[in-house]
Short mmCIF file of C-alpha atoms in Angstrom, two decimals:
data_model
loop_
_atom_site.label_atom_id
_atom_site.label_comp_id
_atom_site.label_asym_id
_atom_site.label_seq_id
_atom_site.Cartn_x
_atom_site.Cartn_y
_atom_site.Cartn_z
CA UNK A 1 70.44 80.63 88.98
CA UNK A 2 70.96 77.47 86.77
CA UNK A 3 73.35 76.33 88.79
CA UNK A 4 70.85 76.59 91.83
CA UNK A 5 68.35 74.60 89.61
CA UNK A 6 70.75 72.35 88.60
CA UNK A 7 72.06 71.64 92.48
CA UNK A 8 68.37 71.08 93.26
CA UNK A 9 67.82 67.97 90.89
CA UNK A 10 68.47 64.57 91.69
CA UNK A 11 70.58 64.09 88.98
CA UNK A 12 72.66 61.22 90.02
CA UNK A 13 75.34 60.88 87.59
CA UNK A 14 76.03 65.09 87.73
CA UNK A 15 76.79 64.70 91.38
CA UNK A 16 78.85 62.10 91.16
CA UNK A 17 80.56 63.97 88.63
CA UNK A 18 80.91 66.57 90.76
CA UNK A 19 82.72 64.67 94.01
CA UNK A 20 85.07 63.95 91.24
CA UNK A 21 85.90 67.07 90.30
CA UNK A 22 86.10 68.14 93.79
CA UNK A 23 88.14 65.74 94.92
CA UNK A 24 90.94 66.45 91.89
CA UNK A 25 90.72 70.17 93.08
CA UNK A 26 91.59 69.17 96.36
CA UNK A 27 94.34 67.80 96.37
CA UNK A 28 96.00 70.54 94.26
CA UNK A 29 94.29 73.40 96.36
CA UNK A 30 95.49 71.10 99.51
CA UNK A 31 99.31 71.49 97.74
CA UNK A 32 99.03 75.14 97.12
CA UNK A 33 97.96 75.51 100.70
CA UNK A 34 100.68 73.88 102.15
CA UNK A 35 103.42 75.91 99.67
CA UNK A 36 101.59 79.30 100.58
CA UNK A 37 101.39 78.63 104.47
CA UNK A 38 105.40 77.14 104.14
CA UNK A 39 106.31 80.61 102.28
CA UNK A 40 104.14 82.72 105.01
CA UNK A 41 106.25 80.97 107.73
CA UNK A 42 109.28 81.90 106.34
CA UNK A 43 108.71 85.31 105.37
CA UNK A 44 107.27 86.45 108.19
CA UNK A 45 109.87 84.60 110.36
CA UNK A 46 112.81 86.68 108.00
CA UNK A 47 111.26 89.44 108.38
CA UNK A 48 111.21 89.61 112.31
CA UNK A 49 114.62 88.87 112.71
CA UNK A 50 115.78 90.66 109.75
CA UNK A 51 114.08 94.27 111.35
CA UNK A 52 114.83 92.75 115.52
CA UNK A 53 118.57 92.40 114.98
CA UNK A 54 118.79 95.83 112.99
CA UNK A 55 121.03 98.02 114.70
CA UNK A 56 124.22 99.66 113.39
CA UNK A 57 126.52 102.26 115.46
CA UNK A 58 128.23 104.97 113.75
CA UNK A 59 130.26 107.45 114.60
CA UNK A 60 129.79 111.31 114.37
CA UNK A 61 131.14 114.28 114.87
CA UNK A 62 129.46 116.68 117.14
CA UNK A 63 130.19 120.72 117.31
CA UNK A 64 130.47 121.72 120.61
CA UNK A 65 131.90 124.95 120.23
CA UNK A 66 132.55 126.24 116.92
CA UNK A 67 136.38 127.37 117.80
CA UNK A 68 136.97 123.72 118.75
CA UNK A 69 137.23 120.46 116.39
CA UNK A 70 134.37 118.34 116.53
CA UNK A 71 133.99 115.70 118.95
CA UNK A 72 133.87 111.99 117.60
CA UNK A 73 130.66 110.50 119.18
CA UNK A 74 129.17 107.18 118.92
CA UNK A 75 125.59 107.02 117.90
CA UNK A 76 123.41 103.86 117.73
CA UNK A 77 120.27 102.99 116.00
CA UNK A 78 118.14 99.85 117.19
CA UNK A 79 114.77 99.00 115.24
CA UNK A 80 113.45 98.82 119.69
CA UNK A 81 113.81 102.49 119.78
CA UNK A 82 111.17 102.81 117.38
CA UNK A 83 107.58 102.26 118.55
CA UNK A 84 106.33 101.01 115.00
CA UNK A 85 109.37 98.83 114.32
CA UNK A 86 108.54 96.83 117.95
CA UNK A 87 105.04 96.40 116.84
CA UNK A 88 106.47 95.30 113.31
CA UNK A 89 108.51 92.81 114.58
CA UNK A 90 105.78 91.36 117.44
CA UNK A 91 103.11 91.13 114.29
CA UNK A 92 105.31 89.27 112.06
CA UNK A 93 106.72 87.20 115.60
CA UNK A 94 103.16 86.64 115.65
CA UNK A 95 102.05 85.84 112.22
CA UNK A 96 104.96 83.47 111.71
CA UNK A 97 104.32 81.44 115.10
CA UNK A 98 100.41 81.23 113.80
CA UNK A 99 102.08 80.04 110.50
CA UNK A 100 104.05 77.05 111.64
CA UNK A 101 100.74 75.74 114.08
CA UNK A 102 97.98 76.33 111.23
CA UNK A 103 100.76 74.36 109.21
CA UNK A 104 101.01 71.28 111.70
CA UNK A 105 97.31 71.57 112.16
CA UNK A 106 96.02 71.52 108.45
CA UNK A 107 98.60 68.80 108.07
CA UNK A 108 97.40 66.48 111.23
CA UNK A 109 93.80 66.91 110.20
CA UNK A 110 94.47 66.44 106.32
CA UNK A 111 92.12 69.11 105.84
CA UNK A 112 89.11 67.27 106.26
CA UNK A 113 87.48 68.82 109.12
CA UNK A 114 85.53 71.53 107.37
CA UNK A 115 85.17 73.59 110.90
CA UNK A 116 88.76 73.69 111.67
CA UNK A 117 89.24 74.71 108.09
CA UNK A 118 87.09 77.69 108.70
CA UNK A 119 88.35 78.67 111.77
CA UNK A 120 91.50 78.46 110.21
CA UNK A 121 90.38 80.91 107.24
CA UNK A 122 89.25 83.42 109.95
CA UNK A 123 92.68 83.61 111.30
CA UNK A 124 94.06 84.13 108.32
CA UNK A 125 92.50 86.78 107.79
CA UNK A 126 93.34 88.38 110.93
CA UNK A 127 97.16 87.92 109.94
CA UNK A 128 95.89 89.66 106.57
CA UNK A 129 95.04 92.75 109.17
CA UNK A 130 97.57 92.56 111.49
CA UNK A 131 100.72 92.19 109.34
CA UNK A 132 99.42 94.77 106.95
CA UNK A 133 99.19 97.29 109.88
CA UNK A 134 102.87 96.26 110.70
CA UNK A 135 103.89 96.94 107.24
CA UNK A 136 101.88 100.43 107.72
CA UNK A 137 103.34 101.56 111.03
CA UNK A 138 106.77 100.18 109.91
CA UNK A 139 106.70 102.16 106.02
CA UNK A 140 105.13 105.37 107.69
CA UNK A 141 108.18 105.77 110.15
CA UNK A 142 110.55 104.94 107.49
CA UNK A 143 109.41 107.46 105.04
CA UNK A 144 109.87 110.01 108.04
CA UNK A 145 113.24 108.79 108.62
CA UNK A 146 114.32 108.56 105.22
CA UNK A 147 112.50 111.60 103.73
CA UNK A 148 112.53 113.94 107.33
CA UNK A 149 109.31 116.30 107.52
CA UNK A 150 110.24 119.99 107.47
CA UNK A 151 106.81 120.75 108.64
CA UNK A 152 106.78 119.05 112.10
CA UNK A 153 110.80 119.52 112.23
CA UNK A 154 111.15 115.55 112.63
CA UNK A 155 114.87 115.17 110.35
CA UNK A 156 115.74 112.36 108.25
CA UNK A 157 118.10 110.18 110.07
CA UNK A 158 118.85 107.30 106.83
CA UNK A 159 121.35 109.59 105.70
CA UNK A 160 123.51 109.00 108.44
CA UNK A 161 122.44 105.12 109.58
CA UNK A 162 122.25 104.23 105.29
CA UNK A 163 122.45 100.65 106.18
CA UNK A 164 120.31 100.16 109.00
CA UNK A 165 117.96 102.22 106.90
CA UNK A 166 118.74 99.24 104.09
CA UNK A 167 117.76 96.28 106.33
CA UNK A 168 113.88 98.05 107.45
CA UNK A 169 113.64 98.28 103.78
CA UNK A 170 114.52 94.51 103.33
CA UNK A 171 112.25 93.60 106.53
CA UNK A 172 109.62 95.32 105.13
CA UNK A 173 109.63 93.90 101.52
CA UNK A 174 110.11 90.13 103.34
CA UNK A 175 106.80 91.05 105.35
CA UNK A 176 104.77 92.77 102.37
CA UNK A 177 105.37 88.99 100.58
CA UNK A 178 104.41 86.85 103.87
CA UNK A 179 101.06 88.92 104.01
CA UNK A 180 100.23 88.65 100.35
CA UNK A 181 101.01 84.46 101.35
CA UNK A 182 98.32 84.84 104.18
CA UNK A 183 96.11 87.07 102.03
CA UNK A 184 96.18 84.30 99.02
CA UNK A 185 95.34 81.59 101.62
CA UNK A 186 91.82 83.82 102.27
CA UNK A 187 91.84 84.05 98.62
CA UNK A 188 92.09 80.12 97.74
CA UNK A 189 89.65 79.34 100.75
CA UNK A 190 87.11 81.38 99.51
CA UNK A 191 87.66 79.94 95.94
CA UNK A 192 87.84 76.44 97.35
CA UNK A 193 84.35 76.87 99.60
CA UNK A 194 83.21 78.93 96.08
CA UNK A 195 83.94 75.44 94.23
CA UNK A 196 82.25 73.32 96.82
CA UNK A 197 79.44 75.72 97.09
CA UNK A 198 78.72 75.33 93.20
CA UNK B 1 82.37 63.70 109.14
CA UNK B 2 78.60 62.64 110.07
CA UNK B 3 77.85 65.59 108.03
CA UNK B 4 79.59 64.51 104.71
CA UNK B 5 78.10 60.89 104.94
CA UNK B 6 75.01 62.40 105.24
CA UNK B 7 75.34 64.73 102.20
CA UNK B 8 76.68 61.73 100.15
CA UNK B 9 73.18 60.34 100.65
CA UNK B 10 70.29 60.39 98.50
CA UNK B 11 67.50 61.34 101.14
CA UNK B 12 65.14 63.64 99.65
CA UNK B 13 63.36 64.70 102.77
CA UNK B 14 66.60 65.78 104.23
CA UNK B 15 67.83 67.78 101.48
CA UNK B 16 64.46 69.70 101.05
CA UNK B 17 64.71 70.37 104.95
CA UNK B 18 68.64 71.88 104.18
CA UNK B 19 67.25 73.77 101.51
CA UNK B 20 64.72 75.60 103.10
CA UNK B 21 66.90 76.48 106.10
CA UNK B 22 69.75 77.26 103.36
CA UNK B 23 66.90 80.16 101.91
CA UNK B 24 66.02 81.37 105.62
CA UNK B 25 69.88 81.69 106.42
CA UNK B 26 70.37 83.28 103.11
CA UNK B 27 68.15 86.33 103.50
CA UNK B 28 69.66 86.94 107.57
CA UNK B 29 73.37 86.81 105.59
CA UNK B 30 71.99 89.29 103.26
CA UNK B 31 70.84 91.92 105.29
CA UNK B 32 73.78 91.77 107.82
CA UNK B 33 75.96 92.11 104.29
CA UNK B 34 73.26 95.01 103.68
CA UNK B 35 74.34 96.41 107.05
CA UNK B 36 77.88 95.90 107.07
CA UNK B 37 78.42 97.69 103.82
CA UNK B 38 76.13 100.48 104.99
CA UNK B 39 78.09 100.60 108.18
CA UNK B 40 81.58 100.35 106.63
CA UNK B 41 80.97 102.87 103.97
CA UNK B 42 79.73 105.72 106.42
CA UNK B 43 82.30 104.78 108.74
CA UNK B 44 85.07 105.03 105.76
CA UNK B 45 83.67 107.96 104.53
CA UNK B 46 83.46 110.09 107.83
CA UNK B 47 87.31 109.00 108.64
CA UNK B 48 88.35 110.01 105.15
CA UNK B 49 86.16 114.00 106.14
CA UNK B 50 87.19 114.01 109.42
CA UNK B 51 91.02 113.36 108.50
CA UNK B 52 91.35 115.21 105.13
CA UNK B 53 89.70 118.49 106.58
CA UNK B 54 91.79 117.98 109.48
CA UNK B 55 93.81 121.59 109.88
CA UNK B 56 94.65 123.75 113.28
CA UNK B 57 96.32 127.34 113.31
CA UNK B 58 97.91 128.15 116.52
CA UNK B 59 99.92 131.54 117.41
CA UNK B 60 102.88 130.26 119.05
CA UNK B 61 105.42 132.65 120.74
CA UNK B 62 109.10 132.10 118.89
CA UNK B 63 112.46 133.89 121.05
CA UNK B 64 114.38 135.26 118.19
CA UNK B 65 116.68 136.76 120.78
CA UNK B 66 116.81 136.54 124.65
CA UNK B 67 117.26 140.68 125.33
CA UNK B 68 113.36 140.78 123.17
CA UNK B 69 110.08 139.54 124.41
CA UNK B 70 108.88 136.25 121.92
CA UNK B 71 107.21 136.88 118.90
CA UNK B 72 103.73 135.66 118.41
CA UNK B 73 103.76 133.87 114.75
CA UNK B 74 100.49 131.69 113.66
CA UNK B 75 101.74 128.07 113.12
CA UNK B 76 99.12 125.78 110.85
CA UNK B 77 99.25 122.18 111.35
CA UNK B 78 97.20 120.04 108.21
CA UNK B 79 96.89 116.65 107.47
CA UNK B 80 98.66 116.57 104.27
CA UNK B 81 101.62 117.99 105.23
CA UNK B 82 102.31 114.07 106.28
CA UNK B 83 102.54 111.64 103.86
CA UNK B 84 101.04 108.68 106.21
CA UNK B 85 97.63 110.89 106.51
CA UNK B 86 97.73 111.42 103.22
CA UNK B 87 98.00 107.84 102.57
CA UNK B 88 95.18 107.29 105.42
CA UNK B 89 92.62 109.88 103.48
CA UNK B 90 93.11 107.98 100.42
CA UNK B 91 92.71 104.57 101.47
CA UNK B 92 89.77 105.05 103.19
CA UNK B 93 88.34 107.02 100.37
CA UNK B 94 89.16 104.56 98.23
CA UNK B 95 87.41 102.08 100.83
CA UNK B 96 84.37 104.19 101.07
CA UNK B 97 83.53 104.57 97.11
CA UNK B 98 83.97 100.83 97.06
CA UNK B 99 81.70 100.14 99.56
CA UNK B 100 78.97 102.15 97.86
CA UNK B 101 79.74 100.74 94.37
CA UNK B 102 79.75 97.00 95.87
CA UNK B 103 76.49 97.91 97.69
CA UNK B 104 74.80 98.94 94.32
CA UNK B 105 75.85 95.60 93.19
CA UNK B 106 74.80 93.37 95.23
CA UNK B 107 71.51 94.55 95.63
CA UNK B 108 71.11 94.91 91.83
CA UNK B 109 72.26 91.23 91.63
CA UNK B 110 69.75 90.10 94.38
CA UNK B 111 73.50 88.34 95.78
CA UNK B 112 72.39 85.79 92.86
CA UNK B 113 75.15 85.77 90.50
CA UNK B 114 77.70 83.25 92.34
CA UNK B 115 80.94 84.48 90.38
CA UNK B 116 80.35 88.74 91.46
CA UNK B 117 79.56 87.37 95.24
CA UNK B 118 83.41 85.61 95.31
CA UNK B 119 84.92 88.99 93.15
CA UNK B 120 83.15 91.12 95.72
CA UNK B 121 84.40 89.02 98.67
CA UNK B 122 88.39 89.50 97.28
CA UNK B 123 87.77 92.95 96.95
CA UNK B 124 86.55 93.52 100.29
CA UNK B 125 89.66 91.20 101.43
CA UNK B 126 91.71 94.15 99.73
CA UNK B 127 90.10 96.87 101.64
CA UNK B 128 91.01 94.90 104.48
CA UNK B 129 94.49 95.30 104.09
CA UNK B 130 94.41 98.66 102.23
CA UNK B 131 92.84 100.15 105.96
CA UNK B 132 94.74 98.50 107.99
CA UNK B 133 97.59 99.52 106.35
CA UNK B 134 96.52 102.87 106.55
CA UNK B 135 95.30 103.10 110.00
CA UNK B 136 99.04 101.16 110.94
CA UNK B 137 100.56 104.21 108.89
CA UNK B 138 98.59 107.15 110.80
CA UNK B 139 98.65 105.57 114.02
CA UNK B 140 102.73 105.00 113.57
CA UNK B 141 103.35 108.75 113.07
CA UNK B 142 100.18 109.35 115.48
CA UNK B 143 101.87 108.27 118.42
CA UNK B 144 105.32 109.45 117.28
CA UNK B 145 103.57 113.18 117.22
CA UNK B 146 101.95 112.65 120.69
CA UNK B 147 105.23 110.93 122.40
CA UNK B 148 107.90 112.66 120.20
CA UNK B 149 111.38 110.06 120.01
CA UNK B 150 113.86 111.28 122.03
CA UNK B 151 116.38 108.72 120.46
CA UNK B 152 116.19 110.41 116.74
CA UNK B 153 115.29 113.59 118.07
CA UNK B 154 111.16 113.88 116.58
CA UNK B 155 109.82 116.22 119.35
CA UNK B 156 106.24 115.84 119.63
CA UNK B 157 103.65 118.32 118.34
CA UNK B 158 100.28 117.27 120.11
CA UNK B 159 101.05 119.69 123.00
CA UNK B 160 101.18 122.34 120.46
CA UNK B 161 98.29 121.08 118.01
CA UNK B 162 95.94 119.34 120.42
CA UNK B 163 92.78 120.07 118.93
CA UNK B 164 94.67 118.68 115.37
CA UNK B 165 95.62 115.25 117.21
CA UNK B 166 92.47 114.84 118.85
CA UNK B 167 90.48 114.87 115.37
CA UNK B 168 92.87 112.37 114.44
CA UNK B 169 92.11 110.05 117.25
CA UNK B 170 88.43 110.62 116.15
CA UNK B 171 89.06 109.35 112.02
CA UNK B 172 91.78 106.79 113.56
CA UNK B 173 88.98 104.94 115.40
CA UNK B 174 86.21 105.90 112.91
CA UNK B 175 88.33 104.01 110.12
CA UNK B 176 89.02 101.24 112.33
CA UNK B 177 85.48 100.17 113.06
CA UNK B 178 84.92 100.64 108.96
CA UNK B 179 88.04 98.39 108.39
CA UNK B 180 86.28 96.05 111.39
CA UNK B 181 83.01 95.94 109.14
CA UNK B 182 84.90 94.81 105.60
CA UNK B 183 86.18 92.48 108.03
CA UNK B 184 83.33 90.63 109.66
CA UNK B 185 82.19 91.04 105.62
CA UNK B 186 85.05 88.65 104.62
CA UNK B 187 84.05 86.32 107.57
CA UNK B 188 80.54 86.46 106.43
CA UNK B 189 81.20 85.50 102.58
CA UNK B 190 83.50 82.67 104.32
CA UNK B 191 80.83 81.21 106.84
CA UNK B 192 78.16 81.66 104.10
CA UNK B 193 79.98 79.69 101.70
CA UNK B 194 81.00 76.83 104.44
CA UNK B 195 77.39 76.54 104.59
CA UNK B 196 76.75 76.16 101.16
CA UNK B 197 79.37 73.73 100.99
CA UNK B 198 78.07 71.60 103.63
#
């Protein structure tokens, strides 16, 4: 409430003061911003292509009649066969495409229109929500697969494609670090418009 | 940019005029914030019920031997018996606590104390992405237990356990329109504060 008070004055030299402040905090919220959306880009971007060109091929033997040897098969596992792991890879396709424009865009304007800025914020936000589902869908399957559920009778598959199983861990660690980027972009644009508001 | 120039300026009749349209917008923001967090904690609240008392017995005929007729054995199919509903149940009761907490809050607060409001707004940035990871997570092994995946052999259980599946539908959407309201919440706290920083 003093604050409000205060804001409501004419006090000349306090809000000239305050520009100054605000200006400081600017341009190190402006640097920040950049290094977050730069780190988002790339994570995100890993992240796709680390899970979309996941695929190994291994081969295993298959009983076809116990008084015969086992058959050598070849088995492959591609991160497209999975539902979740498409819509993993489209969100983070997604995020990191958003990532690279917002980055051109605050850069162009500079950051000083306030509207873009906000509009940018909101969309931000919806990378928050959409990569965090990925990282959801993606986890959930690879618990199954890694784990297997005796109750539904869905087997664990990672003990047989180990390394495939190693790179959707490694997609999904990249992605859980470009959505905490996105998510600390909300955060600082909130504390930035906090700042301003003050 | 018209906008800044004009807030540089010392015109008192102006700034009176953005005051009292400040306090007008102020009180709409509140009560959609009032609403919102009603909204998103009953939402929360009934997907966390509807999922976590989620259970369906079914007597399924089993062939133990081709020469015998099948054998009728009850088959129960609950929520926690997967770790991705587990993890939905608990997010959104997590979600829904929060909500009432933060509603206590801010209407103890009167939305006055500046430093709660941008606390409050963070944590409802972390419900964000603690539902939609959640909802991602159930929706993931959702569709894998309506489709099955022929390519690592998950057969699908929703032609056994429809009644079970359709109930999760039901807290699937319920928790999405509760993770839509924290949203538009976020959103709020961001336009709000664009205004005040105008």
């Amino acid at each position: 409430m003093d604050t409000q008070n205060y804001n409501g004055g004419t006090m000349e030299g306090g809000k000239r003061e305050k520009e100054v402040t605000g200006g400081g905090g600017g341009g190190g919220v402006r640097c920040s911003e950049f290094g977050l959306r730069v780190l988002a880009f790339a994570l995100t971007l890993a992240a796709a292509i680390v899970l979309g060109v996941d695929k190994q091929t291994k081969v295993v033997p298959v009983t076809v009649l116990s008084t015969l040897p086992p058959l050598n098969v070849p088995v492959t596992a591609k991160s497209h066969y999975l539902s979740a792991f498409v819509y993993f890879v489209v969100a983070n396709a997604i995020a990191c495409t958003y990532a690279a424009l917002s980055l051109v865009l605050t850069l162009a304007t500079k950051g000083g229109q306030k509207g873009l800025a906000l509009i940018i914020t909101i969309l931000d936000l919806v990378m928050v929500a959409l990569l965090f589902s990925g990282e959801g869908a993606a986890a959930a399957v690879g618990i199954i697969g890694y784990k297997g559920n005796s109750h539904v009778r869905w087997n664990k598959v990672c003990n047989v494609f180990e390394e495939f199983c190693h790179q959707t861990a490694a997609a999904l660690v990249l992605s859980l670090l470009g959505s905490v980027a996105f998510f600390l972009l909300v955060v600082l644009a909130a504390l930035n418009l906090h700042k301003k508001g003050k």
